[in-house]
Amino acid sequence: MGLIVQKYGGTSVGDLDRIRNVARRIAKTYDQGNDVVVILSAMSGVTDQLIGMSGRISKNPDMRELDVLLATGEQTTVALMAMTLIEMGYQAQSLLGYQAEILTDDKSCKARIMHIGASRITDLLETRKIVIVAGFQGADARGNITTLGRGGSDTSAVAVAAAIHADQCEIFTDVDGIYTADPNICDKARKLDRIAYDEMLEMASLGAKVLQIRSVEFAKKYSVPIHVRSSFHEEEGTMVVNEEANMEQVIVSGVTHNKNEARITLRKVPDRPGIASRILNPISDAGIQVDMIIQNTRSGHMTDLTFTVAKNDYRAAMEISRQTAKEIEAEEVLGDEKIAKVSVVGVGMRSHSGVASRMFATLAEENINILMISTSEIRISCVIEEKYTELAVRSLHTAFGLDAGE
Ligand code: ADP
Ligand code: ASP
Ligand code: MG
């Protein structure tokens, strides 16, 4: 008997049959004597459709209204799930984000959870109700509906689990767990039994969308163990936990890719102190996060500065850069959306050298040109042309001995 949080992603609640399947799984957990809080995503494809619709009305839709619109996806699934459970004879109730007292900051479409006043959830649990909470959404201090960024239901689940001191947080999805690479593009990817928070943080920030990065930050901060597993069968998935001694044995534990970035280059920028902040400050002032940055020195006191941003910030970042380029008299601004970032990740890299050279050699053998490089203690990332992504992931996976059966 325990207090269990279960989160089901979009594919798992993609149609009414799947909703019924999930309801049976929830009921089974409840019948075992557990208190159950369920967090749901919108049906798969619905959030994209809603974004598409708003895009047909405006190139730059009002962000507050976009939050109101996007939150409807999750409103639909929680109501359908509660109805299904009630129809099956269980006591269940849905709660929207604000009703579950999920308080966020006021950054529309990328809000962060500040606090969860869990009393409404715990009151319902005391009456032995199954509580179904809408993921991905909350409300700011003024009561405006906010959403947490793509994949945000994972974060809702972990934050609720932390707030109510749940015994378990299970993330049910359309893969069997966390793999050494995205199993949908690398068929030799291997399922991991356990992964350290820090490794998962890197993998999530480098494009492994199986968990939203904020959910892993929360889990690490509040020591919530996460169990990522399939909603289609009962097998154990992957535990995301604190680093353990035996995790050191592998050097590289995964290969990730991210096609969701674009790069911007300001060419022939006058090479003088303060120029990088002159270019990048207006970008960050607009709330746009810059990922990688490189600066090449050219002859004659000129330099090129290149940086990457998320694809959905690309247009805004290009506009700002063009304006800055005019002001500082840079020669031109070039943009490239057809790039991808491939990375190798592993806490074991801290104590081993030679990972970078093996990565570069592997890409070279496949004739893949490296456009940018960045490293941290436990990862190395290379930006390459987007068309080589799958090839790069598969060859790195093999080169680092990660292929299944090895
Ligand atoms: P959900 O709708 O359940 O939240 P997501 O689509 O957000 O599911 O995340 C699951 C997807 O994450 C998988 O279908 C898979 O393609 C992708 N993925 C990327 N990297 C990995 C990885 N290393 N291990 C498992 N899945 C991964
Ligand atoms: N429905 C939202 C999305 O598609 C949130 C989620 O699924 O986690 O991004
Ligand atoms: Mg997701």
XYZ file of C-alpha atoms and ligand atoms in Angstrom:
443
model
C 0.000 0.000 0.000
C 1.323 3.387 -0.869
C 0.785 6.742 -2.495
C 1.433 6.466 -6.208
C 1.644 9.120 -8.925
C 1.224 7.841 -12.475
C 1.651 9.976 -15.572
C 0.383 8.855 -18.963
C 1.668 10.566 -22.118
C -0.182 11.494 -25.294
C 0.113 8.191 -27.164
C -1.047 6.281 -24.072
C -4.321 8.266 -24.033
C -4.471 8.713 -27.831
C -8.027 7.364 -28.284
C -10.952 6.077 -26.229
C -9.744 2.462 -26.288
C -6.392 3.520 -24.946
C -8.087 5.666 -22.311
C -10.048 2.557 -21.236
C -6.823 0.525 -21.087
C -5.157 3.142 -18.947
C -8.252 3.346 -16.727
C -8.009 -0.421 -16.108
C -4.369 -0.019 -15.158
C -5.176 2.828 -12.758
C -8.039 0.793 -11.261
C -5.710 -2.168 -10.717
C -3.225 -0.005 -8.820
C -6.084 1.412 -6.747
C -7.544 -2.052 -6.050
C -4.183 -3.095 -4.614
C -4.930 -0.636 -1.838
C -2.892 2.336 -3.078
C -3.869 5.978 -3.168
C -3.528 7.036 -6.796
C -2.967 10.435 -8.373
C -2.875 10.420 -12.166
C -1.384 13.126 -14.380
C -2.437 13.142 -18.011
C -1.198 14.688 -21.250
C -3.427 15.697 -24.130
C -4.215 13.003 -26.729
C -1.238 12.639 -29.055
C -1.239 15.213 -31.824
C -3.764 17.500 -30.121
C -1.266 20.057 -28.794
C 0.309 20.248 -32.270
C -3.125 20.722 -33.861
C -3.967 23.531 -31.460
C -0.646 25.254 -32.149
C -1.325 24.819 -35.874
C -4.750 26.434 -35.561
C -3.387 29.422 -33.662
C -0.707 29.760 -36.348
C -3.392 30.068 -39.013
C -4.895 33.000 -37.134
C -1.661 34.822 -36.388
C 2.068 34.435 -37.039
C 2.568 35.746 -33.556
C -0.418 34.598 -31.499
C -1.043 36.286 -28.185
C 0.795 34.099 -25.678
C -1.746 34.390 -22.895
C -4.494 33.188 -25.210
C -2.227 30.442 -26.555
C -1.916 29.118 -22.987
C -5.706 29.145 -22.626
C -5.995 27.263 -25.922
C -3.276 24.673 -25.277
C -4.599 23.859 -21.812
C -7.799 22.524 -23.417
C -5.952 19.431 -24.667
C -5.331 18.209 -21.139
C -8.767 19.362 -19.965
C -10.285 16.925 -22.452
C -8.303 13.868 -21.369
C -8.741 14.334 -17.602
C -12.512 14.622 -17.984
C -12.686 11.550 -20.261
C -10.500 9.534 -17.880
C -12.519 10.471 -14.791
C -15.751 9.619 -16.656
C -14.337 6.257 -17.727
C -13.330 5.369 -14.165
C -16.720 6.475 -12.798
C -18.400 4.342 -15.473
C -16.279 1.400 -14.271
C -17.653 1.936 -10.757
C -14.744 3.849 -9.210
C -14.812 7.186 -7.442
C -12.693 9.557 -9.493
C -12.426 13.313 -9.959
C -10.539 15.461 -12.411
C -8.665 18.614 -11.424
C -7.373 21.267 -13.806
C -3.987 22.793 -13.022
C -5.332 25.737 -11.024
C -7.752 23.485 -9.125
C -4.802 21.311 -8.124
C -3.201 24.584 -6.902
C -0.277 24.356 -9.317
C 1.096 27.874 -8.993
C 3.532 28.994 -11.685
C 5.371 32.151 -12.662
C 3.764 34.295 -15.375
C 5.936 33.275 -18.361
C 3.312 32.229 -20.878
C 4.029 28.964 -22.682
C 7.188 28.315 -20.667
C 6.023 28.823 -17.116
C 7.844 27.275 -14.181
C 6.112 25.716 -11.216
C 6.701 27.813 -8.090
C 4.562 25.964 -5.585
C 1.914 23.271 -5.342
C -0.637 23.659 -2.559
C -1.473 19.988 -2.386
C -4.425 20.275 0.021
C -7.133 19.767 -2.618
C -5.432 16.616 -3.888
C -4.877 15.195 -0.401
C -8.467 16.019 0.665
C -9.770 14.009 -2.286
C -7.396 11.147 -1.521
C -8.703 11.049 2.041
C -12.153 10.252 0.670
C -10.500 7.401 -1.339
C -11.065 9.150 -4.661
C -8.764 8.584 -7.623
C -7.495 12.068 -8.523
C -6.879 12.865 -12.189
C -4.821 16.039 -12.674
C -4.334 17.867 -15.972
C -0.624 17.898 -16.809
C 1.280 20.690 -18.577
C -0.785 23.496 -17.007
C -0.992 25.695 -13.945
C -1.964 29.243 -13.105
C 0.035 32.318 -12.179
C -0.528 34.433 -9.055
C -3.260 36.429 -10.859
C -5.143 33.317 -11.907
C -4.077 33.345 -15.555
C -3.756 29.885 -17.073
C -0.168 29.018 -17.933
C 1.517 26.061 -19.656
C 4.887 24.544 -18.883
C 6.501 24.114 -22.301
C 6.385 21.066 -24.579
C 6.515 17.793 -22.707
C 5.526 19.637 -19.518
C 3.247 16.915 -18.145
C 6.350 15.037 -16.995
C 7.194 18.032 -14.828
C 3.638 18.267 -13.497
C 3.890 14.612 -12.447
C 7.217 14.864 -10.655
C 6.280 18.162 -8.988
C 2.988 16.722 -7.716
C 4.827 13.582 -6.532
C 7.268 15.789 -4.602
C 4.485 17.972 -3.157
C 2.417 15.085 -1.815
C 5.465 12.983 -0.826
C 4.450 10.123 -3.087
C 6.149 6.761 -2.677
C 6.504 6.320 -6.427
C 6.335 8.410 -9.573
C 5.705 6.325 -12.664
C 5.942 7.870 -16.121
C 4.056 5.687 -18.606
C 4.956 6.283 -22.223
C 5.156 4.673 -25.668
C 8.628 3.124 -25.186
C 9.721 0.518 -22.619
C 12.058 2.827 -20.729
C 15.104 4.979 -21.284
C 17.416 3.650 -23.951
C 21.045 4.269 -24.882
C 19.667 6.230 -27.884
C 16.195 7.020 -29.221
C 14.905 3.499 -30.028
C 12.804 4.967 -32.815
C 15.903 5.859 -34.835
C 18.538 3.453 -33.510
C 17.337 -0.136 -33.609
C 20.390 -1.365 -31.699
C 19.583 0.904 -28.739
C 19.583 -0.910 -25.394
C 17.185 -0.307 -22.513
C 18.879 0.895 -19.332
C 17.748 -0.544 -15.984
C 18.909 2.531 -14.100
C 20.233 5.961 -14.992
C 21.633 8.723 -12.754
C 19.745 12.035 -12.481
C 22.782 13.901 -13.841
C 23.041 11.706 -16.909
C 19.315 11.953 -17.510
C 19.508 15.727 -17.111
C 22.144 15.890 -19.840
C 20.231 13.480 -22.095
C 17.002 15.442 -21.644
C 18.702 18.775 -22.283
C 20.335 17.301 -25.392
C 17.102 16.191 -27.016
C 15.956 12.906 -25.413
C 12.340 14.036 -25.086
C 11.357 10.922 -23.130
C 11.485 13.171 -20.033
C 11.180 16.952 -19.980
C 14.362 18.397 -18.462
C 12.517 20.308 -15.723
C 10.994 17.061 -14.480
C 14.460 15.602 -13.931
C 15.614 18.790 -12.162
C 12.643 18.481 -9.804
C 13.256 14.779 -9.267
C 16.896 15.389 -8.393
C 16.151 18.332 -6.122
C 13.459 16.521 -4.143
C 14.936 13.000 -4.499
C 11.888 11.627 -6.294
C 12.814 8.329 -7.967
C 11.171 8.133 -11.397
C 10.170 4.898 -13.065
C 9.838 5.338 -16.844
C 7.912 2.432 -18.369
C 5.536 1.367 -21.121
C 1.806 1.899 -20.801
C 1.223 -1.067 -23.125
C 2.645 -3.888 -20.965
C 3.644 -4.655 -17.395
C 7.424 -5.044 -17.724
C 9.770 -2.986 -15.578
C 11.185 0.081 -17.282
C 14.068 2.344 -16.239
C 14.656 3.873 -12.802
C 16.033 7.417 -12.717
C 17.862 7.673 -9.405
C 20.852 9.121 -7.569
C 24.256 8.218 -8.932
C 25.515 4.869 -7.664
C 29.079 3.539 -7.509
C 28.618 0.838 -10.161
C 27.324 3.377 -12.674
C 30.926 4.547 -13.164
C 31.809 1.431 -15.119
C 30.534 2.613 -18.471
C 32.233 5.609 -20.041
C 29.444 6.606 -22.394
C 25.919 5.653 -21.410
C 23.968 7.192 -24.250
C 23.869 9.008 -27.579
C 21.288 11.742 -28.086
C 20.229 13.943 -30.959
C 18.323 17.184 -31.250
C 16.919 18.481 -34.528
C 15.196 21.310 -32.818
C 17.912 23.955 -33.059
C 18.957 26.500 -35.640
C 22.146 28.493 -35.954
C 22.760 32.130 -36.637
C 26.063 33.647 -37.764
C 26.974 37.327 -37.711
C 29.788 37.740 -40.232
C 32.595 40.264 -40.124
C 31.792 41.733 -36.752
C 34.267 44.394 -35.515
C 36.498 42.476 -33.060
C 36.454 44.610 -29.903
C 35.775 44.033 -26.194
C 32.108 43.683 -25.322
C 30.982 42.671 -28.774
C 29.689 39.227 -27.731
C 27.462 40.721 -25.058
C 26.350 43.449 -27.481
C 25.096 40.684 -29.802
C 23.776 38.204 -27.252
C 22.205 40.473 -24.606
C 19.272 41.575 -26.796
C 18.639 37.893 -27.538
C 18.478 36.932 -23.869
C 16.489 40.100 -23.056
C 13.840 38.721 -25.421
C 13.682 35.564 -23.279
C 15.498 33.475 -25.904
C 17.982 30.914 -24.653
C 21.227 30.587 -26.543
C 22.791 27.142 -26.530
C 26.188 26.915 -28.245
C 28.398 29.869 -29.137
C 31.586 30.007 -31.186
C 33.689 32.913 -32.302
C 36.229 32.710 -35.133
C 38.891 35.365 -35.441
C 39.427 36.516 -38.972
C 42.095 38.828 -40.319
C 41.873 42.614 -40.044
C 40.190 42.916 -36.594
C 37.045 41.208 -37.806
C 35.404 38.180 -36.294
C 32.469 35.828 -37.016
C 30.134 34.956 -34.153
C 27.866 31.911 -34.421
C 25.269 30.714 -31.926
C 22.358 28.304 -31.769
C 18.798 28.772 -30.490
C 15.704 26.552 -30.396
C 13.941 26.388 -33.779
C 10.815 28.075 -32.468
C 12.906 31.068 -31.363
C 14.762 31.218 -34.677
C 12.682 33.867 -36.449
C 12.680 36.226 -33.499
C 16.424 35.701 -32.948
C 17.127 36.401 -36.645
C 15.171 39.643 -36.496
C 17.018 40.816 -33.396
C 20.375 39.804 -34.910
C 19.696 41.721 -38.125
C 18.943 44.819 -36.090
C 22.099 44.399 -33.975
C 24.183 43.727 -37.099
C 23.064 47.077 -38.522
C 23.916 48.908 -35.333
C 27.397 47.416 -34.916
C 28.095 47.405 -38.667
C 28.545 43.688 -39.082
C 28.645 42.609 -42.712
C 25.784 40.086 -42.805
C 23.626 37.662 -40.832
C 23.346 34.057 -41.996
C 20.807 31.541 -40.721
C 20.674 27.765 -40.982
C 17.732 25.688 -39.783
C 18.931 22.392 -41.222
C 21.268 21.415 -38.436
C 21.220 18.801 -35.701
C 23.180 18.308 -32.524
C 24.446 14.831 -31.689
C 25.920 14.171 -28.257
C 27.515 11.393 -26.252
C 26.741 11.405 -22.531
C 28.120 9.532 -19.541
C 29.178 10.206 -15.942
C 32.073 7.802 -16.596
C 33.608 10.420 -18.925
C 34.772 12.326 -15.853
C 37.532 9.793 -15.314
C 38.347 8.827 -18.902
C 40.025 10.646 -21.738
C 39.846 9.993 -25.456
C 36.072 10.191 -25.779
C 36.170 13.376 -27.854
C 38.782 12.066 -30.264
C 36.841 8.837 -30.759
C 33.680 10.837 -31.428
C 35.388 13.096 -33.996
C 37.073 10.118 -35.709
C 33.764 8.233 -35.938
C 32.027 11.189 -37.583
C 34.985 11.696 -39.925
C 34.871 8.045 -41.024
C 31.279 8.630 -42.124
C 32.298 11.844 -43.896
C 30.168 13.930 -41.565
C 31.447 17.448 -41.170
C 31.414 18.952 -37.652
C 30.050 22.513 -37.634
C 30.293 23.292 -33.898
C 31.542 21.513 -30.785
C 30.761 21.931 -27.105
C 31.702 19.884 -24.068
C 30.916 19.540 -20.392
C 32.328 17.202 -17.778
C 29.954 14.426 -18.789
C 29.101 15.071 -22.440
C 30.418 16.078 -25.849
C 28.129 17.598 -28.479
C 28.699 18.233 -32.170
C 26.478 20.221 -34.497
C 26.227 18.586 -37.926
C 24.039 18.865 -41.023
C 20.558 17.620 -40.180
C 20.487 15.019 -42.971
C 23.260 13.013 -41.257
C 21.521 12.764 -37.854
C 20.432 9.109 -37.990
C 23.742 7.978 -39.489
C 25.691 9.862 -36.817
C 23.623 8.460 -33.924
C 23.926 4.877 -35.177
C 27.663 5.038 -35.857
C 28.436 6.691 -32.503
C 26.272 4.091 -30.777
C 28.337 1.321 -32.360
C 31.681 3.088 -31.871
C 31.112 3.444 -28.127
C 30.154 -0.221 -27.736
C 26.537 0.490 -26.849
C 24.840 -1.763 -29.407
C 22.452 -4.358 -27.970
C 24.127 -7.718 -27.499
C 27.605 -6.247 -26.846
P 4.827 10.952 -24.071
O 3.779 11.366 -25.039
O 4.512 9.645 -23.395
O 5.243 12.016 -23.117
P 7.170 11.489 -25.690
O 6.956 11.371 -27.163
O 7.203 12.848 -25.093
O 6.084 10.561 -24.982
O 8.521 10.739 -25.261
C 8.731 9.401 -25.647
C 9.630 9.383 -26.897
O 10.929 9.799 -26.521
C 9.860 8.015 -27.497
O 8.833 7.649 -28.381
C 11.205 8.176 -28.182
O 11.084 8.386 -29.564
C 11.787 9.437 -27.567
N 13.159 9.243 -27.058
C 14.219 10.036 -27.374
N 15.330 9.600 -26.795
C 14.999 8.501 -26.082
C 15.744 7.605 -25.255
N 17.065 7.758 -25.044
N 15.084 6.579 -24.665
C 13.756 6.421 -24.865
N 12.999 7.230 -25.641
C 13.605 8.266 -26.255
N 0.510 18.050 -24.343
C 1.767 18.711 -24.092
C 2.715 18.517 -25.268
O 2.362 17.877 -26.249
C 2.405 18.323 -22.802
C 2.856 16.884 -22.709
O 2.436 16.049 -23.508
O 3.650 16.583 -21.810
O 3.796 19.031 -25.257
Mg 6.484 13.696 -23.363
